[in-house]
Coordinates of C-alpha atoms in Angstrom, one line a residue:
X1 CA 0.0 0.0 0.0
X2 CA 1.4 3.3 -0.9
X3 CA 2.1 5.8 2.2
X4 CA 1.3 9.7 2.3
X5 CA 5.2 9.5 2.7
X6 CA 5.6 7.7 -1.0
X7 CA 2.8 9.9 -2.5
X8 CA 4.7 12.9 -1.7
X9 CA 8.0 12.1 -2.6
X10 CA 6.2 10.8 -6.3
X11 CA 3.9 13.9 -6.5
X12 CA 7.6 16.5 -6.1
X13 CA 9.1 13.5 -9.1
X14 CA 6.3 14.4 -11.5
X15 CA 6.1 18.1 -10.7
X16 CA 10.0 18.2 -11.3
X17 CA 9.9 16.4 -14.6
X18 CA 6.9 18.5 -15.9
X19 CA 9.3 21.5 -14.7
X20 CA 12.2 20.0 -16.5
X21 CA 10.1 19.1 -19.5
X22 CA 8.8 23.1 -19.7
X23 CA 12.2 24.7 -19.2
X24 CA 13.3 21.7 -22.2
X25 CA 10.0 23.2 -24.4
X26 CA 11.4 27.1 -24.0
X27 CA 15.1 25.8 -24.5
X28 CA 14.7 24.4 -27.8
X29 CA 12.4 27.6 -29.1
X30 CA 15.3 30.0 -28.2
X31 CA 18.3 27.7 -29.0
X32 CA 16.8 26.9 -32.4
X33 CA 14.5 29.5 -33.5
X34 CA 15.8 30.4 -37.2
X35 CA 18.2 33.2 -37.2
X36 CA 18.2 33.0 -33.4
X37 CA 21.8 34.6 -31.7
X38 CA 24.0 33.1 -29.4
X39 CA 21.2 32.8 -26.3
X40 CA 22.0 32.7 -22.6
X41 CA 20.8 31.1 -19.6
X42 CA 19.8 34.6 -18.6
X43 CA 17.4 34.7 -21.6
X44 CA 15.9 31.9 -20.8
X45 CA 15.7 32.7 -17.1
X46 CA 13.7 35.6 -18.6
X47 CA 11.7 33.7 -20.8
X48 CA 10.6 31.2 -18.4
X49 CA 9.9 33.7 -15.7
X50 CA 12.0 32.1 -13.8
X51 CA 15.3 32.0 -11.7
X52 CA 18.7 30.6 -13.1
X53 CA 18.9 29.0 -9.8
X54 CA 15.9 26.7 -10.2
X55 CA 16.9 25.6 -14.2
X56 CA 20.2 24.2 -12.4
X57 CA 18.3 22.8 -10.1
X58 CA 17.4 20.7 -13.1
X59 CA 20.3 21.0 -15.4
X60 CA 23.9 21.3 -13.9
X61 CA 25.3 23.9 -17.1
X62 CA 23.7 24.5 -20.6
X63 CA 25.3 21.6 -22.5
X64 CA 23.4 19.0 -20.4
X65 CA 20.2 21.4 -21.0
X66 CA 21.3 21.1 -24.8
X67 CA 21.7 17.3 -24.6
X68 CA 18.3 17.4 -23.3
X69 CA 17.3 19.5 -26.2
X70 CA 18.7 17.7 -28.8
X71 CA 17.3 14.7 -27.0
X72 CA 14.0 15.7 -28.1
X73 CA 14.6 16.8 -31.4
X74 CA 15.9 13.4 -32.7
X75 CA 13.0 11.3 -30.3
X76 CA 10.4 13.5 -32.8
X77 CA 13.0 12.7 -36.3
X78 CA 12.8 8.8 -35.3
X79 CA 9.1 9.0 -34.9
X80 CA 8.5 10.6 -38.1
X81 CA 10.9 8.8 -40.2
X82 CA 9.1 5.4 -38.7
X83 CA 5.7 6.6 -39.7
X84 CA 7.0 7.3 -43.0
X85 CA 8.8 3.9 -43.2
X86 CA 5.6 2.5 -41.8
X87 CA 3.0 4.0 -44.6
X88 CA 5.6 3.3 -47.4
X89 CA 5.3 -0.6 -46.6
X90 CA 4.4 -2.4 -49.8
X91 CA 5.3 0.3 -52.3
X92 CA 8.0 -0.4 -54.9
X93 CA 10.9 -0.2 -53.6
X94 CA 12.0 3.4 -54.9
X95 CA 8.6 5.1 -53.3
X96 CA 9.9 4.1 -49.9
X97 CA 13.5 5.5 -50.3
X98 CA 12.0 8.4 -51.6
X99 CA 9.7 9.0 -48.7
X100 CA 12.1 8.4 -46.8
X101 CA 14.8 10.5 -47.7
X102 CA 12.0 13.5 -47.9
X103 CA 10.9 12.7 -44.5
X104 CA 14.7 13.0 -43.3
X105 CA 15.5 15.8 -45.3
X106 CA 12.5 18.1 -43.7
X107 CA 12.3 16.6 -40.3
X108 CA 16.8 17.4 -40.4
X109 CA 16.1 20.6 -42.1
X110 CA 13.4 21.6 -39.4
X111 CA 15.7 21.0 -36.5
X112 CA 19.1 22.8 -38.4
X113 CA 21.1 19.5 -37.7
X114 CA 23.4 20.4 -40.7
X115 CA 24.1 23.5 -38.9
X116 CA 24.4 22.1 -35.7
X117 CA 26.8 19.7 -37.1
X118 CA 29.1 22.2 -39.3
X119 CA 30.1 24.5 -36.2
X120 CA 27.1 25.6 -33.9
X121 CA 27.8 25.3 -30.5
X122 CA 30.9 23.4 -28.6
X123 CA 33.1 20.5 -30.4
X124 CA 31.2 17.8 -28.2
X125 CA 28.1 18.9 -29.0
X126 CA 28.3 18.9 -32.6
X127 CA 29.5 15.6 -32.6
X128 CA 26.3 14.5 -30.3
X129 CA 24.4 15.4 -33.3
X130 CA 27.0 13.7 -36.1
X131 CA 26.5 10.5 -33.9
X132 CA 22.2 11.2 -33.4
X133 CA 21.8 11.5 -37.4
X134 CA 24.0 8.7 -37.8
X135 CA 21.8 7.2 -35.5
X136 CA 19.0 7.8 -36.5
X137 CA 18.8 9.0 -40.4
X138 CA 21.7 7.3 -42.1
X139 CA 21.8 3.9 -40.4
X140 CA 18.3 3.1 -41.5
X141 CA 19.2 4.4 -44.9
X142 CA 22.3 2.2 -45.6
X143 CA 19.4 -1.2 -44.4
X144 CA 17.4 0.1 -47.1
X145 CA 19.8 0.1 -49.5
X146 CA 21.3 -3.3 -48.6
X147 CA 17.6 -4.7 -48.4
X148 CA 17.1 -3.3 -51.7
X149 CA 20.2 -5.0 -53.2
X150 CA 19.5 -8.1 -51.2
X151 CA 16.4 -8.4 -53.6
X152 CA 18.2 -7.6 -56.5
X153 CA 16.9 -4.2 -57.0
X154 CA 19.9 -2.3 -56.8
X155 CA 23.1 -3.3 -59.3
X156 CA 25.2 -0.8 -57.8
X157 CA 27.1 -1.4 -54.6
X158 CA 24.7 0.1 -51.5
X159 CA 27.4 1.4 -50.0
X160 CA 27.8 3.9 -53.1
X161 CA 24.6 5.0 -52.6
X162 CA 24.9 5.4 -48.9
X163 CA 27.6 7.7 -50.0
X164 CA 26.1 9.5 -52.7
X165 CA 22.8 10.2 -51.0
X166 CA 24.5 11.5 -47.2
X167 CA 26.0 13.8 -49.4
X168 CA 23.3 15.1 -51.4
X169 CA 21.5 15.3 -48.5
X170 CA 23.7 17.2 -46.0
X171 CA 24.7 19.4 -49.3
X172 CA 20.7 20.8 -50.3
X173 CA 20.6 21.5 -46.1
X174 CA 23.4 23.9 -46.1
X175 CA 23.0 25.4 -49.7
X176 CA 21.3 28.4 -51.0
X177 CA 20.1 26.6 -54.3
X178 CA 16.9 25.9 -52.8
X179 CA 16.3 29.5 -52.1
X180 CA 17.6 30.4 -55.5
X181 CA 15.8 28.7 -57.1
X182 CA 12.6 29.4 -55.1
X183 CA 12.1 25.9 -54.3
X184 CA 12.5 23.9 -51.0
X185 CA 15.5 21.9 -50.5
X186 CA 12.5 18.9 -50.2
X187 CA 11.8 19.6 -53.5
X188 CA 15.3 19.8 -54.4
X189 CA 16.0 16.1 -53.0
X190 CA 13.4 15.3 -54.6
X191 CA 14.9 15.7 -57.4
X192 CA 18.1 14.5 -56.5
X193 CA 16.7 10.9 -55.7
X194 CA 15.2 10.6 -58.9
X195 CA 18.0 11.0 -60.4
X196 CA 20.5 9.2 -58.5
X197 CA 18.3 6.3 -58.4
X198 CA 17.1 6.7 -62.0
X199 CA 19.6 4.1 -62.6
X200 CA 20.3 2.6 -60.1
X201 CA 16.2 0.5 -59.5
X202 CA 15.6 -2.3 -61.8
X203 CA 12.5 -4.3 -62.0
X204 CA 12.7 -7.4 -59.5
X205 CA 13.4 -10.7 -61.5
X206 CA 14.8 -8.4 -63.5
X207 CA 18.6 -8.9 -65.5
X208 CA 18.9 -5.8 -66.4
X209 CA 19.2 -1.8 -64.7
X210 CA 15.4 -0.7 -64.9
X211 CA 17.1 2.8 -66.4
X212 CA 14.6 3.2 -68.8
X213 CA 16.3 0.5 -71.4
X214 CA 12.6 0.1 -73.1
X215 CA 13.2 3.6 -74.1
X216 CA 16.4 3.2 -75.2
X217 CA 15.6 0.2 -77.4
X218 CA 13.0 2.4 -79.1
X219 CA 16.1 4.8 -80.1
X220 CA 19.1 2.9 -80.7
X221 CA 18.8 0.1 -83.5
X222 CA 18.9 -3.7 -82.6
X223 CA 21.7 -5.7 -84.5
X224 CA 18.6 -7.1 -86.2
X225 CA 16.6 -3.8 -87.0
X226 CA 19.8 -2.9 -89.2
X227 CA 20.0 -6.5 -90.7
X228 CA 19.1 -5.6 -94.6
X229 CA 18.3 -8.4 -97.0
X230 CA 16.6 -8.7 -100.3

């Protein structure tokens, strides 16, 4: 039977982690609000209306608050990129790398993580998130690859495409092509799947690249469409 003694002691657990979980909320609105400056633990003293004193109570300095942040972040990328894993199942094998890779692309784009990782904040920190997106994003990519080869689907080696794709991706994050071209870098990988994969898919049971070779065959003469006899 639970004593008053236990219910207290439970009831000041849950207040805390509802406390922590508020000061983690405001945290990762000022930390990573686009265009947002370097911000203190003073601001967010002043954002939560509350002393610095009681956010250490919670978190000893602002790279464990950042942890926390961060935490968060990538908890919301794995649940996304599972639901679009999840509502991809049974769709040729190039719809589900493509919703994929657009689900990681926006959910990494929404968070800054390619900013995060190229120099924002301390050396241990950025390689927290290096580790997270391998983690989370590119480990699951390199399984769909190699499931996609293991059915014969992809030709190419899928560590090649690994390669090509983490670059692509961490590339359109960072550029200003998307806003030059009035697109969204989404849109822009996209693109850059297509085309990368374009021919790399083939048919299953398939001996050869599905890289449009029915089209080709309609251009480029068979030995036997040039055969000319009387």
């Amino acid at each position: 039977m639970e004593t008053m003694e236990t219910k207290s002691v439970s009831q000041v657990s849950e207040h805390g982690g509802r406390r922590a979980d508020v000061i983690v909320e405001a945290a990762g609105r000022l930390f990573f609000a686009p265009g947002s400056v370097r911000v203190s633990m003073d601001d967010l003293a002043r954002e939560l209306g509350m002393s610095k004193k009681t956010i250490y109570r919670h978190f000893p300095d602002k790279r464990s608050l950042l942890a926390a942040v961060l935490d968060r972040q990538f908890a919301a990328v794995e649940r996304t990129l599972a639901t679009a894993a999840q509502d991809a199942q049974g769709q040729p094998f190039g719809v589900r790398v493509q919703r994929f890779l657009l689900a990681a692309g926006s959910e990494l784009g929404r968070i800054g993580a390619a900013q995060l990782a190229a120099g924002r904040g301390d050396a241990m920190l950025r390689q927290y998130v290096e580790q997270r997106v391998d983690t989370v994003v590119y480990r699951r990519l390199d399984e769909l690859f190699r499931d996609g080869h293991r059915q014969g689907l992809l030709p190419a080696p899928p560590e090649l495409l690994s390669e090509i794709t983490r670059g692509a991706l961490e590339r359109l994050l960072t550029s200003q092509l998307p806003r030059e071209l009035d697109r969204t870098a989404a849109d822009l990988l996209r693109a850059t799947v297509d085309t990368v994969l374009y021919g790399a898919i083939r048919p299953p049971h398939s001996g050869r690249p599905g890289t449009g070779d029915e089209q080709l065959e309609a251009v480029i003469p068979t030995a036997r469409d040039e055969e000319v006899g009387p």
